[in-house]
Amino acid sequence: MPRRSRKPARPTACPCGTGLPYAECCGPFHTGAAKAPTAEALMRSRYSAFAVGDESYLLRTWHPGTRPERLGLGDDRRWTGLEILEVTGGSPLHTTGTVRFRADYADAEGPGSQAERSAFERIGPDWYYTDARHFTP
């Protein structure tokens, strides 16, 4: 009997909500074929990494100064939608940026959402997630 992977199959539509196919949106960031050019693009790609269970990408894009050793993603939460509420800085011309967003999910307790203001820092050409503050939308 073949072994089942814990990772869900790669989606056709990108989970980040741009409307683009996954292979043309966050997929190239996850495989390393491209790098997120802005803090918002990194935020969207990290949300998609949670949605597809790509822990290695999440760790690779976490700032070395705040990165945990591992995340231990579980199969108990399914991410169902992302809404970007505000972006400050984070362009290719900036070295820092913030993205305020709401991420919807479903788990054993039912539907829910998580609202955060995430901070990002660019080191050379690479954007990294540094930390987040939760808030009530």
PDB file of C-alpha atoms in Angstrom:
ATOM      1  CA  MET A   1       0.000   0.000   0.000  1.00  0.00           C
ATOM      2  CA  PRO A   2       1.480   3.420  -0.940  1.00  0.00           C
ATOM      3  CA  ARG A   3       2.369   5.797   1.876  1.00  0.00           C
ATOM      4  CA  ARG A   4       0.272   8.929   2.112  1.00  0.00           C
ATOM      5  CA  SER A   5       1.986  12.256   2.491  1.00  0.00           C
ATOM      6  CA  ARG A   6       0.791  14.607   5.240  1.00  0.00           C
ATOM      7  CA  LYS A   7       0.987  17.495   2.783  1.00  0.00           C
ATOM      8  CA  PRO A   8      -2.189  18.202   0.839  1.00  0.00           C
ATOM      9  CA  ALA A   9      -2.018  18.107  -2.950  1.00  0.00           C
ATOM     10  CA  ARG A  10      -0.892  21.354  -4.538  1.00  0.00           C
ATOM     11  CA  PRO A  11      -3.925  23.460  -5.414  1.00  0.00           C
ATOM     12  CA  THR A  12      -4.855  24.653  -8.887  1.00  0.00           C
ATOM     13  CA  ALA A  13      -5.878  28.148  -7.727  1.00  0.00           C
ATOM     14  CA  CYS A  14      -3.458  29.886  -5.405  1.00  0.00           C
ATOM     15  CA  PRO A  15      -4.708  29.851  -1.795  1.00  0.00           C
ATOM     16  CA  CYS A  16      -3.558  33.468  -1.291  1.00  0.00           C
ATOM     17  CA  GLY A  17      -6.589  34.775  -3.163  1.00  0.00           C
ATOM     18  CA  THR A  18      -5.028  36.635  -6.091  1.00  0.00           C
ATOM     19  CA  GLY A  19      -7.065  34.599  -8.556  1.00  0.00           C
ATOM     20  CA  LEU A  20      -3.904  33.354 -10.262  1.00  0.00           C
ATOM     21  CA  PRO A  21      -3.008  29.691 -10.622  1.00  0.00           C
ATOM     22  CA  TYR A  22      -0.799  28.418  -7.790  1.00  0.00           C
ATOM     23  CA  ALA A  23       1.943  27.548 -10.326  1.00  0.00           C
ATOM     24  CA  GLU A  24       2.062  31.206 -11.444  1.00  0.00           C
ATOM     25  CA  CYS A  25       1.613  32.849  -8.052  1.00  0.00           C
ATOM     26  CA  CYS A  26       3.051  31.440  -4.809  1.00  0.00           C
ATOM     27  CA  GLY A  27       4.226  28.092  -6.216  1.00  0.00           C
ATOM     28  CA  PRO A  28       7.504  29.483  -7.653  1.00  0.00           C
ATOM     29  CA  PHE A  29       8.314  31.086  -4.289  1.00  0.00           C
ATOM     30  CA  HIS A  30       7.716  27.786  -2.485  1.00  0.00           C
ATOM     31  CA  THR A  31       9.973  25.843  -4.862  1.00  0.00           C
ATOM     32  CA  GLY A  32      12.725  28.479  -4.779  1.00  0.00           C
ATOM     33  CA  ALA A  33      12.353  29.284  -8.495  1.00  0.00           C
ATOM     34  CA  ALA A  34      11.532  32.920  -7.578  1.00  0.00           C
ATOM     35  CA  LYS A  35      11.727  35.238  -4.583  1.00  0.00           C
ATOM     36  CA  ALA A  36       8.932  37.383  -3.219  1.00  0.00           C
ATOM     37  CA  PRO A  37       9.621  40.942  -4.457  1.00  0.00           C
ATOM     38  CA  THR A  38       7.589  42.707  -1.734  1.00  0.00           C
ATOM     39  CA  ALA A  39       6.505  42.214   1.862  1.00  0.00           C
ATOM     40  CA  GLU A  40       2.919  41.644   0.689  1.00  0.00           C
ATOM     41  CA  ALA A  41       4.012  38.975  -1.793  1.00  0.00           C
ATOM     42  CA  LEU A  42       5.941  37.240   0.998  1.00  0.00           C
ATOM     43  CA  MET A  43       2.924  37.481   3.319  1.00  0.00           C
ATOM     44  CA  ARG A  44       0.668  35.939   0.655  1.00  0.00           C
ATOM     45  CA  SER A  45       3.205  33.191  -0.057  1.00  0.00           C
ATOM     46  CA  ARG A  46       3.512  32.392   3.644  1.00  0.00           C
ATOM     47  CA  TYR A  47      -0.273  32.143   3.966  1.00  0.00           C
ATOM     48  CA  SER A  48      -0.243  29.772   0.977  1.00  0.00           C
ATOM     49  CA  ALA A  49       2.547  27.767   2.619  1.00  0.00           C
ATOM     50  CA  PHE A  50       0.343  27.303   5.690  1.00  0.00           C
ATOM     51  CA  ALA A  51      -2.525  26.266   3.384  1.00  0.00           C
ATOM     52  CA  VAL A  52      -0.439  23.623   1.578  1.00  0.00           C
ATOM     53  CA  GLY A  53       1.563  22.526   4.638  1.00  0.00           C
ATOM     54  CA  ASP A  54       4.987  23.732   3.444  1.00  0.00           C
ATOM     55  CA  GLU A  55       6.801  24.109   6.776  1.00  0.00           C
ATOM     56  CA  SER A  56      10.246  24.323   5.147  1.00  0.00           C
ATOM     57  CA  TYR A  57       9.218  27.445   3.201  1.00  0.00           C
ATOM     58  CA  LEU A  58       7.806  29.050   6.332  1.00  0.00           C
ATOM     59  CA  LEU A  59      11.079  28.464   8.166  1.00  0.00           C
ATOM     60  CA  ARG A  60      13.219  29.620   5.202  1.00  0.00           C
ATOM     61  CA  THR A  61      11.329  32.922   5.034  1.00  0.00           C
ATOM     62  CA  TRP A  62      11.365  33.568   8.797  1.00  0.00           C
ATOM     63  CA  HIS A  63      13.986  36.109   9.917  1.00  0.00           C
ATOM     64  CA  PRO A  64      17.031  34.306  11.369  1.00  0.00           C
ATOM     65  CA  GLY A  65      16.806  36.416  14.546  1.00  0.00           C
ATOM     66  CA  THR A  66      13.264  35.300  15.398  1.00  0.00           C
ATOM     67  CA  ARG A  67      12.944  31.938  13.612  1.00  0.00           C
ATOM     68  CA  PRO A  68      11.914  28.924  15.712  1.00  0.00           C
ATOM     69  CA  GLU A  69      13.647  25.588  15.176  1.00  0.00           C
ATOM     70  CA  ARG A  70      10.435  24.011  13.892  1.00  0.00           C
ATOM     71  CA  LEU A  71       6.734  24.717  13.607  1.00  0.00           C
ATOM     72  CA  GLY A  72       5.025  21.339  13.755  1.00  0.00           C
ATOM     73  CA  LEU A  73       2.135  22.153  11.435  1.00  0.00           C
ATOM     74  CA  GLY A  74      -0.880  19.995  12.121  1.00  0.00           C
ATOM     75  CA  ASP A  75      -3.583  18.689   9.830  1.00  0.00           C
ATOM     76  CA  ASP A  76      -6.332  20.017  12.095  1.00  0.00           C
ATOM     77  CA  ARG A  77      -6.753  23.475  10.525  1.00  0.00           C
ATOM     78  CA  ARG A  78      -7.771  24.194   6.919  1.00  0.00           C
ATOM     79  CA  TRP A  79      -7.062  27.742   5.713  1.00  0.00           C
ATOM     80  CA  THR A  80      -9.998  29.031   3.674  1.00  0.00           C
ATOM     81  CA  GLY A  81      -9.344  32.667   2.761  1.00  0.00           C
ATOM     82  CA  LEU A  82      -7.045  35.651   3.040  1.00  0.00           C
ATOM     83  CA  GLU A  83      -7.946  39.338   3.083  1.00  0.00           C
ATOM     84  CA  ILE A  84      -5.196  41.957   3.009  1.00  0.00           C
ATOM     85  CA  LEU A  85      -6.403  44.935   5.056  1.00  0.00           C
ATOM     86  CA  GLU A  86      -3.433  47.312   4.903  1.00  0.00           C
ATOM     87  CA  VAL A  87       0.137  47.385   3.612  1.00  0.00           C
ATOM     88  CA  THR A  88       2.737  49.859   4.863  1.00  0.00           C
ATOM     89  CA  GLY A  89       6.146  50.024   3.178  1.00  0.00           C
ATOM     90  CA  GLY A  90       7.447  46.705   1.984  1.00  0.00           C
ATOM     91  CA  SER A  91       8.071  47.685  -1.648  1.00  0.00           C
ATOM     92  CA  PRO A  92      11.283  46.819  -3.513  1.00  0.00           C
ATOM     93  CA  LEU A  93      12.499  50.285  -2.431  1.00  0.00           C
ATOM     94  CA  HIS A  94      11.938  49.666   1.298  1.00  0.00           C
ATOM     95  CA  THR A  95      13.856  47.587   3.842  1.00  0.00           C
ATOM     96  CA  THR A  96      10.882  47.077   6.158  1.00  0.00           C
ATOM     97  CA  GLY A  97       7.158  46.694   5.787  1.00  0.00           C
ATOM     98  CA  THR A  98       4.010  45.612   7.567  1.00  0.00           C
ATOM     99  CA  VAL A  99       0.959  43.777   6.328  1.00  0.00           C
ATOM    100  CA  ARG A 100      -2.295  43.764   8.259  1.00  0.00           C
ATOM    101  CA  PHE A 101      -4.558  40.881   7.258  1.00  0.00           C
ATOM    102  CA  ARG A 102      -7.321  38.497   8.226  1.00  0.00           C
ATOM    103  CA  ALA A 103      -6.946  34.778   7.508  1.00  0.00           C
ATOM    104  CA  ASP A 104     -10.022  32.566   7.662  1.00  0.00           C
ATOM    105  CA  TYR A 105      -9.912  28.905   8.610  1.00  0.00           C
ATOM    106  CA  ALA A 106     -11.999  25.916   9.590  1.00  0.00           C
ATOM    107  CA  ASP A 107     -11.083  23.369  12.227  1.00  0.00           C
ATOM    108  CA  ALA A 108     -12.807  20.899  14.549  1.00  0.00           C
ATOM    109  CA  GLU A 109     -14.422  23.785  16.438  1.00  0.00           C
ATOM    110  CA  GLY A 110     -15.847  25.281  13.231  1.00  0.00           C
ATOM    111  CA  PRO A 111     -14.958  28.350  11.189  1.00  0.00           C
ATOM    112  CA  GLY A 112     -12.776  31.105  12.568  1.00  0.00           C
ATOM    113  CA  SER A 113     -10.378  33.857  11.629  1.00  0.00           C
ATOM    114  CA  GLN A 114      -6.999  35.127  12.702  1.00  0.00           C
ATOM    115  CA  ALA A 115      -6.149  38.822  12.372  1.00  0.00           C
ATOM    116  CA  GLU A 116      -2.527  39.952  12.444  1.00  0.00           C
ATOM    117  CA  ARG A 117      -0.226  42.814  11.707  1.00  0.00           C
ATOM    118  CA  SER A 118       2.918  41.083  10.471  1.00  0.00           C
ATOM    119  CA  ALA A 119       6.297  42.788  10.188  1.00  0.00           C
ATOM    120  CA  PHE A 120       8.838  42.062   7.453  1.00  0.00           C
ATOM    121  CA  GLU A 121      12.463  42.997   6.830  1.00  0.00           C
ATOM    122  CA  ARG A 122      14.439  42.887   3.602  1.00  0.00           C
ATOM    123  CA  ILE A 123      18.027  41.682   3.847  1.00  0.00           C
ATOM    124  CA  GLY A 124      19.723  42.096   0.486  1.00  0.00           C
ATOM    125  CA  PRO A 125      17.216  40.857  -2.111  1.00  0.00           C
ATOM    126  CA  ASP A 126      15.295  38.639   0.326  1.00  0.00           C
ATOM    127  CA  TRP A 127      12.227  39.523   2.404  1.00  0.00           C
ATOM    128  CA  TYR A 128      11.775  37.826   5.799  1.00  0.00           C
ATOM    129  CA  TYR A 129       8.893  37.619   8.245  1.00  0.00           C
ATOM    130  CA  THR A 130      10.038  38.941  11.638  1.00  0.00           C
ATOM    131  CA  ASP A 131       7.018  38.896  13.955  1.00  0.00           C
ATOM    132  CA  ALA A 132       3.315  39.625  14.316  1.00  0.00           C
ATOM    133  CA  ARG A 133       0.788  41.261  16.565  1.00  0.00           C
ATOM    134  CA  HIS A 134      -2.715  39.827  16.764  1.00  0.00           C
ATOM    135  CA  PHE A 135      -5.676  42.187  16.765  1.00  0.00           C
ATOM    136  CA  THR A 136      -9.451  42.112  16.655  1.00  0.00           C
ATOM    137  CA  PRO A 137     -10.746  43.373  13.296  1.00  0.00           C
TER     138      PRO A 137
END
